[in-house]
Amino acid sequence: MLQFDEWIQFNLSRPRPALAKTPPQSQKGFRQNSLAEVAGKTVNAAPRTCGVCPKKSNRHGHPPPSHFRMVNSEPLSPSPVDAVGTPRPDIGKAVYRKVTWRLIPFLFLCYILSYVDRVNVGFAKLQMQQDLGMSDTMFGIGMGVFFIGYFLWEVPSNIMLQKVGARRWLGPIMIVWGFISSASMFAKTPALFYTLRFVLGTVESGFFPGVVLYLTFWYPRAYLAKTISMFMSAIALAGAFGSPFSGWIMARTGTTGGLASWQWLFLLEGIPSAIVGVIALFYLSDGPASAPWLKAEERDFLLHSLAEEEALKRRESGSRHSLADAFRCSKVWLFCLVYFGAVVANYFVGFWMPEIIKSGITKDPWHIGLVSIIPWGCGACAMIWFGHHSDVTGERRWHLTTALLISALFVFLSGVRGMSPVVNVAVLTFAVAGIMCSISTFWALPSAMLSGAAAAVGLAWINSVGNLGGFVSPYAIGWIRDHHSNPIYPALFVAASCLMAAGTVLLATRRRPVESVASDSAS
């Protein structure tokens, strides 16, 4: 095969074929042609030959270098990716930085609102439970039934996002869940409370997995993991910002306007979601091709990078496995168990932390909100640092196991009576930090150990089954609290879930870190 400099010299010395002139095209037409050519087509251009073989034959396999292209018969600048399909860092970093600053802060705000609307029922419980005459078990069912709707509608929601686009799907989702969250103020009976929570889970089910799918429309795999980690850190910050706001509403509204404090809580915390949902209709773009805030060369770079990645995925299709392999793979089920245990712990602190602080530290709702800032704020910082350390070292197994063991220890200690308020806050802080760190490092493991179509289905199934822990956690803890007044028993249940998850991590990763599904399915 000719070397690059030989190819240049040969083509400069040979006569050039006459190229047909084409009329100027609109910007829309340019985008369409640009997308077509990065997918491997040449638009209105002379046939491309290797420069050695006879015209149009190219039988010796001498294609022009991959980093030179022709669009509309005019030579363009060097391709934004190098010869092996890796984005050029001098262009890629600037473009992805721009995309990140455009998308992530807004999506981050959306997820904070989503999580606040999901767990503010923990603060509402401080008064709502007594007003509705519900036991801890009944209220736990109301908290957890949210995740039944979430489980049932997560996959159909993602299918709809692919059909109608992110802007016309994520925005309306936020508007509807804002109204449903506010409508929870009318829940005067347990049955109506359960119904509204189920519908809220059904609507919100399309948001988090939808955003993860939406990010794949912008980022290749090299950038995707870090971006999703940044997005997921909103969980801890939602607790840090949402808790004091919820506490302030509960403490200051009283019976203003004839409404109870918990009714004001649902009303005031649902409105921002609806407003931001309206903004999303105008702010979000469905993908790079429809983003007016991108320059032409930036749009071309993103489309080229995504087309290169799509082509790479298609070339890998020969080694991929069937969808059924995802369900035959034992590792998928083991990771379902790991994520289930982590989610049980996550919603233990998400739903029950206000009650824990009320029992051991202070009964004032405003002070409960202020105290909650400490564990959630420290958890956010620990989550970011821990995830970064795992990325830098490339080690996943013991990072995740250590985080789960720390969670188990300090969740257990949170149920011990007689501790001073300072020690109680410190214990909650370490518990939240451990749980947040386990969530931040979990997804890197199944992503590395599953491949192909089995990975796509397996990861979705792990998320769906794992989130059922959001139903089991509040229901089981409510039942335990109704039958045992000692807080050590619900703490033991959650600690056991963390230990089970930690042991399952070691079991699932007992062989080499990267393993194909095929070998596991055959065993």
XYZ file of C-alpha atoms in Angstrom:
523
model
C 0.000 0.000 0.000
C 1.260 3.510 -0.774
C 2.546 5.660 2.016
C 0.705 8.928 2.627
C 3.434 11.196 1.137
C 3.705 8.950 -1.951
C -0.058 9.097 -2.385
C 0.043 12.924 -2.253
C 2.912 13.184 -4.758
C 1.261 10.801 -7.212
C -2.086 12.567 -7.130
C -0.537 16.008 -7.505
C 1.266 14.862 -10.664
C -1.675 13.146 -12.377
C -4.396 15.039 -14.304
C -7.503 15.802 -12.250
C -10.901 14.717 -13.587
C -13.328 17.489 -14.453
C -15.816 17.990 -11.671
C -19.361 19.047 -12.339
C -20.221 22.340 -10.730
C -23.135 22.267 -8.382
C -25.360 25.196 -7.430
C -25.055 26.640 -3.944
C -26.990 24.720 -1.355
C -28.905 25.854 1.652
C -27.571 25.268 5.116
C -30.107 22.504 5.571
C -28.908 20.808 2.412
C -25.315 21.086 3.564
C -26.167 19.308 6.802
C -27.859 16.497 4.964
C -24.938 16.029 2.573
C -22.442 16.265 5.388
C -24.224 13.574 7.347
C -24.456 11.383 4.263
C -20.791 11.636 3.484
C -19.628 10.878 7.011
C -21.713 7.743 6.813
C -19.528 6.660 3.925
C -21.128 8.327 0.871
C -19.742 11.005 -1.460
C -22.215 13.631 -2.566
C -22.003 15.071 -6.094
C -18.338 14.177 -6.291
C -16.222 12.418 -8.873
C -15.648 8.715 -8.237
C -12.931 8.224 -5.631
C -10.035 6.041 -6.729
C -6.837 5.080 -5.094
C -4.710 6.907 -7.681
C -2.925 3.695 -8.728
C -5.706 1.490 -10.067
C -7.603 2.362 -13.250
C -10.389 4.863 -12.898
C -13.396 3.610 -10.879
C -11.895 0.170 -10.284
C -9.789 0.573 -7.123
C -9.265 -3.176 -7.272
C -5.936 -3.045 -5.454
C -7.486 -1.658 -2.284
C -5.772 1.740 -2.215
C -8.356 4.106 -0.729
C -7.447 7.712 -0.090
C -6.394 8.455 3.490
C -9.360 8.366 5.840
C -8.652 11.838 7.165
C -9.285 13.590 3.819
C -12.844 13.948 2.511
C -14.809 15.428 -0.363
C -18.147 17.170 0.086
C -20.024 18.825 -2.806
C -16.873 18.357 -4.979
C -14.927 20.786 -2.770
C -11.991 19.691 -0.580
C -12.523 20.336 3.099
C -10.181 20.674 6.020
C -8.711 17.558 7.629
C -11.263 15.237 9.166
C -12.114 15.790 12.834
C -11.086 12.211 13.590
C -7.788 10.504 13.024
C -7.124 7.434 10.900
C -8.276 4.996 13.577
C -11.528 6.777 14.308
C -10.449 8.474 17.541
C -11.637 12.080 17.919
C -8.794 14.551 17.479
C -8.157 16.009 20.954
C -7.472 19.538 19.689
C -10.995 19.719 18.238
C -12.818 17.219 20.420
C -12.081 18.738 23.810
C -13.357 22.167 22.822
C -16.496 20.827 21.149
C -17.432 18.459 23.971
C -16.716 21.161 26.522
C -19.203 23.390 24.721
C -21.802 20.610 24.551
C -21.306 19.796 28.223
C -21.757 23.401 29.353
C -24.859 23.670 27.202
C -26.592 20.448 28.277
C -25.356 19.163 31.637
C -26.194 22.152 33.921
C -29.759 22.210 32.608
C -30.221 18.430 32.797
C -28.598 18.546 36.241
C -31.267 21.028 37.397
C -33.991 18.842 35.899
C -32.742 15.776 37.784
C -32.566 17.687 41.061
C -36.232 18.651 40.606
C -37.083 15.064 39.694
C -35.402 13.642 42.774
C -36.890 16.275 45.083
C -40.404 15.521 43.791
C -39.679 11.831 44.306
C -38.461 11.947 47.926
C -40.155 15.044 49.383
C -42.748 12.598 50.679
C -40.201 11.822 53.415
C -40.608 15.360 54.772
C -44.368 15.333 54.147
C -44.549 12.212 56.332
C -43.687 14.292 59.402
C -47.300 15.565 59.405
C -49.138 13.853 56.550
C -49.049 10.394 58.110
C -50.952 11.567 61.174
C -53.475 13.594 59.141
C -54.323 10.590 56.942
C -54.240 8.103 59.836
C -51.715 5.820 58.144
C -49.355 3.344 59.790
C -45.665 3.189 58.848
C -46.399 0.134 56.701
C -49.178 1.907 54.822
C -47.077 5.011 54.304
C -44.140 2.852 53.188
C -46.355 1.303 50.513
C -47.272 4.799 49.332
C -43.618 5.753 49.119
C -42.640 2.583 47.281
C -45.555 2.175 44.838
C -43.878 4.952 42.852
C -41.330 2.370 41.668
C -43.936 -0.104 40.423
C -45.033 2.420 37.816
C -41.381 3.227 37.191
C -40.566 -0.437 36.570
C -43.488 -1.019 34.189
C -43.040 2.017 31.952
C -39.293 2.647 31.818
C -38.639 0.787 28.541
C -41.767 2.043 26.670
C -40.844 5.602 27.640
C -37.398 5.244 26.086
C -38.949 3.900 22.901
C -41.161 6.982 22.717
C -38.181 9.286 23.210
C -36.484 7.695 20.212
C -39.603 8.223 18.121
C -40.556 11.811 19.004
C -37.204 13.292 20.105
C -35.882 14.502 23.451
C -37.262 18.032 23.250
C -40.848 16.913 22.673
C -40.621 14.086 25.230
C -38.523 15.209 28.221
C -40.178 18.640 28.381
C -43.781 17.341 28.531
C -42.724 14.649 31.019
C -41.507 17.353 33.405
C -44.655 19.424 32.952
C -46.921 16.464 33.714
C -44.944 15.219 36.719
C -44.891 18.773 38.123
C -48.688 18.887 38.022
C -49.026 15.382 39.468
C -46.587 16.169 42.274
C -48.562 19.316 43.120
C -51.817 17.342 42.899
C -50.544 15.154 45.756
C -51.780 17.961 48.026
C -55.307 16.611 47.427
C -54.453 13.114 48.712
C -56.950 12.888 51.566
C -57.193 9.076 51.606
C -54.558 6.318 51.432
C -56.059 5.003 48.154
C -55.739 8.404 46.445
C -52.215 8.780 47.836
C -51.218 5.400 46.363
C -52.793 6.262 42.996
C -50.990 9.596 42.683
C -47.646 8.047 43.642
C -48.090 5.266 41.078
C -48.954 7.763 38.326
C -45.993 9.956 39.331
C -43.659 6.971 38.997
C -45.163 6.120 35.611
C -44.496 9.634 34.314
C -41.026 10.029 35.849
C -39.949 6.612 34.528
C -39.103 8.207 31.195
C -36.802 10.871 32.585
C -33.602 9.316 33.971
C -33.208 6.502 31.396
C -34.358 8.986 28.755
C -31.592 11.419 29.665
C -28.998 8.630 29.586
C -30.230 7.675 26.103
C -30.284 11.350 25.079
C -26.632 11.759 26.067
C -25.705 8.953 23.653
C -27.023 11.219 20.864
C -24.176 13.619 21.685
C -21.276 11.704 23.246
C -19.300 8.659 22.067
C -18.307 6.026 24.577
C -15.021 7.745 25.454
C -16.910 10.697 26.958
C -20.175 9.100 28.032
C -19.236 7.479 31.362
C -17.799 10.632 32.893
C -20.759 12.688 31.681
C -23.303 10.319 33.223
C -21.383 10.375 36.525
C -21.579 14.173 36.553
C -25.301 13.965 35.877
C -25.924 11.389 38.623
C -24.180 13.498 41.279
C -27.429 15.492 41.284
C -28.849 12.784 43.598
C -26.740 13.951 46.534
C -27.105 17.641 45.715
C -30.869 17.212 45.486
C -30.793 16.130 49.117
C -28.457 18.970 50.073
C -30.602 21.678 48.447
C -34.028 20.072 48.653
C -33.943 19.124 52.341
C -33.587 22.648 53.806
C -36.172 23.984 51.344
C -38.605 21.226 52.323
C -37.918 21.856 56.002
C -38.486 25.586 55.575
C -41.858 24.996 53.866
C -42.957 22.587 56.580
C -41.933 24.992 59.344
C -43.214 28.290 57.894
C -46.466 27.548 56.064
C -48.467 26.036 58.936
C -52.168 26.293 58.082
C -51.772 29.243 55.697
C -54.703 29.485 53.294
C -56.426 26.593 55.016
C -53.802 24.124 53.782
C -51.595 21.904 55.912
C -47.811 22.226 55.712
C -47.449 18.988 53.749
C -49.975 20.266 51.181
C -47.920 23.421 50.671
C -44.839 21.226 50.318
C -46.298 19.265 47.400
C -47.715 22.384 45.768
C -44.587 24.553 45.935
C -42.124 21.810 44.977
C -44.169 20.653 41.981
C -44.466 24.053 40.300
C -40.721 24.480 39.436
C -40.714 21.157 37.545
C -43.598 22.286 35.333
C -41.900 25.633 34.636
C -38.560 24.034 33.741
C -40.434 21.543 31.547
C -41.813 24.426 29.489
C -38.288 25.842 29.168
C -37.011 22.427 28.025
C -39.355 22.564 25.031
C -37.360 25.513 23.696
C -33.919 24.917 25.226
C -33.146 21.304 24.313
C -32.152 20.138 20.847
C -32.884 16.595 19.685
C -29.284 16.106 18.522
C -26.306 17.829 16.906
C -28.012 18.087 13.510
C -30.787 20.283 14.926
C -28.698 22.350 17.375
C -28.643 26.024 16.240
C -26.045 26.907 18.892
C -23.373 24.775 17.179
C -21.128 26.133 14.459
C -21.038 24.244 11.172
C -17.615 22.716 11.839
C -18.650 21.715 15.382
C -21.811 20.087 14.106
C -19.797 18.300 11.416
C -17.332 17.038 14.001
C -20.042 15.633 16.273
C -21.888 13.971 13.411
C -18.653 12.502 12.096
C -17.645 11.187 15.534
C -21.047 9.610 16.124
C -21.065 8.126 12.599
C -17.601 6.645 13.201
C -18.832 5.133 16.449
C -21.955 3.772 14.800
C -19.822 2.227 12.059
C -17.576 0.690 14.717
C -20.609 -0.811 16.459
C -21.779 -2.292 13.171
C -18.360 -3.816 12.529
C -18.539 -5.355 15.992
C -21.962 -6.816 15.284
C -20.458 -10.065 14.082
C -19.239 -10.824 17.616
C -22.352 -9.640 19.387
C -24.770 -11.969 21.058
C -28.533 -12.245 20.976
C -30.833 -10.410 23.351
C -31.656 -13.693 25.039
C -28.007 -14.005 26.099
C -28.547 -11.079 28.466
C -31.071 -13.098 30.454
C -29.030 -16.300 30.294
C -25.951 -14.498 31.598
C -25.525 -15.112 35.319
C -23.629 -11.860 35.745
C -26.682 -9.837 34.700
C -28.687 -11.380 37.522
C -25.851 -10.935 39.995
C -25.568 -7.259 39.133
C -29.350 -6.943 39.504
C -28.852 -8.156 43.067
C -25.990 -5.714 43.682
C -27.947 -2.726 42.416
C -31.051 -3.840 44.315
C -29.089 -3.761 47.590
C -27.621 -0.325 46.808
C -31.061 1.075 45.950
C -32.541 -0.296 49.203
C -29.895 1.685 51.082
C -30.284 4.773 48.903
C -34.014 5.101 49.547
C -33.577 4.266 53.214
C -31.723 7.554 53.628
C -33.793 9.297 50.933
C -37.168 8.531 52.496
C -36.382 8.005 56.187
C -33.578 10.451 57.003
C -36.007 13.198 58.167
C -37.612 10.679 60.545
C -34.194 9.537 61.816
C -33.112 13.132 62.489
C -36.450 13.870 64.146
C -36.042 10.878 66.479
C -32.424 11.502 67.478
C -31.518 15.153 66.919
C -34.329 17.715 66.521
C -38.073 17.800 65.946
C -38.202 21.199 64.233
C -38.776 20.684 60.455
C -36.586 23.678 59.523
C -33.717 22.386 61.663
C -34.213 18.894 60.220
C -33.700 20.381 56.759
C -30.563 22.230 57.847
C -29.059 19.148 59.491
C -29.748 17.167 56.304
C -27.398 19.453 54.366
C -24.371 17.956 56.150
C -24.718 14.280 55.111
C -26.020 15.085 51.617
C -23.387 17.757 50.946
C -20.545 15.537 52.139
C -22.041 12.645 50.163
C -21.940 14.717 46.972
C -18.266 15.605 47.479
C -17.354 12.007 48.359
C -19.258 10.702 45.325
C -17.333 12.931 42.909
C -13.927 12.232 44.493
C -14.506 8.489 44.813
C -15.708 8.123 41.240
C -12.721 10.126 39.974
C -10.301 8.000 41.991
C -11.842 4.827 40.567
C -11.508 6.225 37.027
C -7.881 7.264 37.549
C -6.815 3.939 39.041
C -9.061 1.872 36.751
C -10.032 -0.282 39.739
C -13.756 -1.017 40.210
C -14.184 -4.197 42.214
C -12.745 -3.093 45.545
C -13.930 0.496 45.210
C -17.525 -0.714 44.977
C -17.108 -3.379 47.645
C -15.477 -0.922 50.067
C -18.241 1.644 49.538
C -20.927 -0.975 50.253
C -19.129 -2.199 53.393
C -18.840 1.374 54.689
C -22.546 1.832 53.981
C -23.419 -1.344 55.889
C -21.359 -0.357 58.937
C -22.676 3.175 59.332
C -26.278 2.350 58.431
C -26.165 -0.190 61.251
C -24.703 2.402 63.644
C -27.460 4.864 62.704
C -29.909 2.568 64.490
C -27.995 2.552 67.777
C -29.758 4.510 70.499
C -28.125 6.922 72.953
C -25.652 8.646 70.633
C -25.061 12.379 70.946
C -26.419 14.607 68.134
C -22.893 15.260 66.827
C -22.078 11.560 66.622
C -25.472 10.887 65.079
C -24.827 13.412 62.305
C -21.334 11.977 61.721
C -22.753 8.455 61.409
C -25.415 9.604 58.935
C -22.751 11.460 56.948
C -20.570 8.378 56.534
C -23.622 6.262 55.686
C -24.757 8.648 52.957
C -21.207 9.023 51.627
C -20.813 5.246 51.357
C -24.151 4.843 49.577
C -23.440 7.662 47.119
C -19.959 6.279 46.373
C -21.377 2.820 45.671
C -23.871 4.281 43.188
C -21.209 6.381 41.457
C -18.935 3.364 40.835
C -21.495 0.614 40.242
C -22.318 1.135 36.561
C -18.703 0.932 35.420
C -18.596 -2.773 36.353
C -21.499 -4.213 34.329
C -20.637 -1.869 31.448
C -17.132 -3.379 31.310
C -18.195 -6.997 31.712
C -21.110 -7.117 29.258
C -20.878 -6.562 25.517
C -22.964 -6.061 22.407
C -26.735 -6.372 22.332
C -26.570 -8.333 25.578
C -25.057 -5.244 27.203
C -27.832 -2.946 25.981
C -30.591 -5.211 27.278
C -28.655 -6.332 30.343
C -27.965 -2.808 31.580
C -31.603 -1.795 31.133
C -32.757 -4.904 32.968
C -30.311 -4.310 35.837
C -31.648 -0.765 36.240
C -35.292 -1.873 36.140
C -34.944 -4.756 38.592
C -32.610 -2.814 40.871
C -35.060 0.059 41.175
C -37.618 -2.326 42.642
C -35.500 -1.869 45.766
C -37.155 1.546 45.916
C -40.447 -0.239 46.605
C -39.103 -2.943 48.917
C -37.075 -0.513 51.054
C -39.849 1.813 52.360
C -42.411 -0.997 52.610
C -40.125 -3.342 54.577
C -38.830 -0.586 56.845
C -42.377 0.636 57.507
C -43.470 -2.894 58.403
C -40.486 -3.362 60.732
C -41.128 -0.019 62.453
C -44.769 -0.982 63.042
C -43.737 -4.233 64.737
C -40.527 -3.136 66.506
C -40.006 0.243 68.137
C -36.233 -0.208 68.353
C -34.591 1.575 65.327
C -31.824 -1.026 65.214
C -34.085 -3.490 63.378
C -34.711 -1.448 60.207
C -31.040 -0.465 60.289
C -30.094 -4.163 60.414
C -32.297 -4.869 57.381
C -30.617 -2.162 55.293
C -27.129 -3.095 56.509
C -27.805 -6.710 55.524
C -28.821 -5.531 52.040
C -25.497 -3.689 51.701
C -23.532 -6.733 52.878
C -25.428 -8.932 50.434
C -24.578 -6.504 47.631
C -20.895 -6.395 48.630
C -20.628 -10.184 48.675
C -22.368 -10.394 45.303
C -19.849 -7.950 43.821
C -16.999 -10.232 44.847
C -18.860 -13.229 43.448
C -19.620 -11.557 40.106
C -16.031 -10.339 39.665
C -14.165 -13.368 40.932
C -12.646 -13.917 37.466
C -10.811 -11.508 35.158
C -12.436 -8.036 35.032
C -13.456 -8.089 31.378
C -15.256 -11.195 30.277
C -17.506 -11.850 27.354
C -21.082 -12.899 27.876
C -20.517 -15.907 25.672
C -18.207 -17.691 28.048
C -20.567 -17.029 30.932
C -23.615 -18.158 29.001
C -21.887 -21.375 27.951
C -20.972 -22.277 31.519
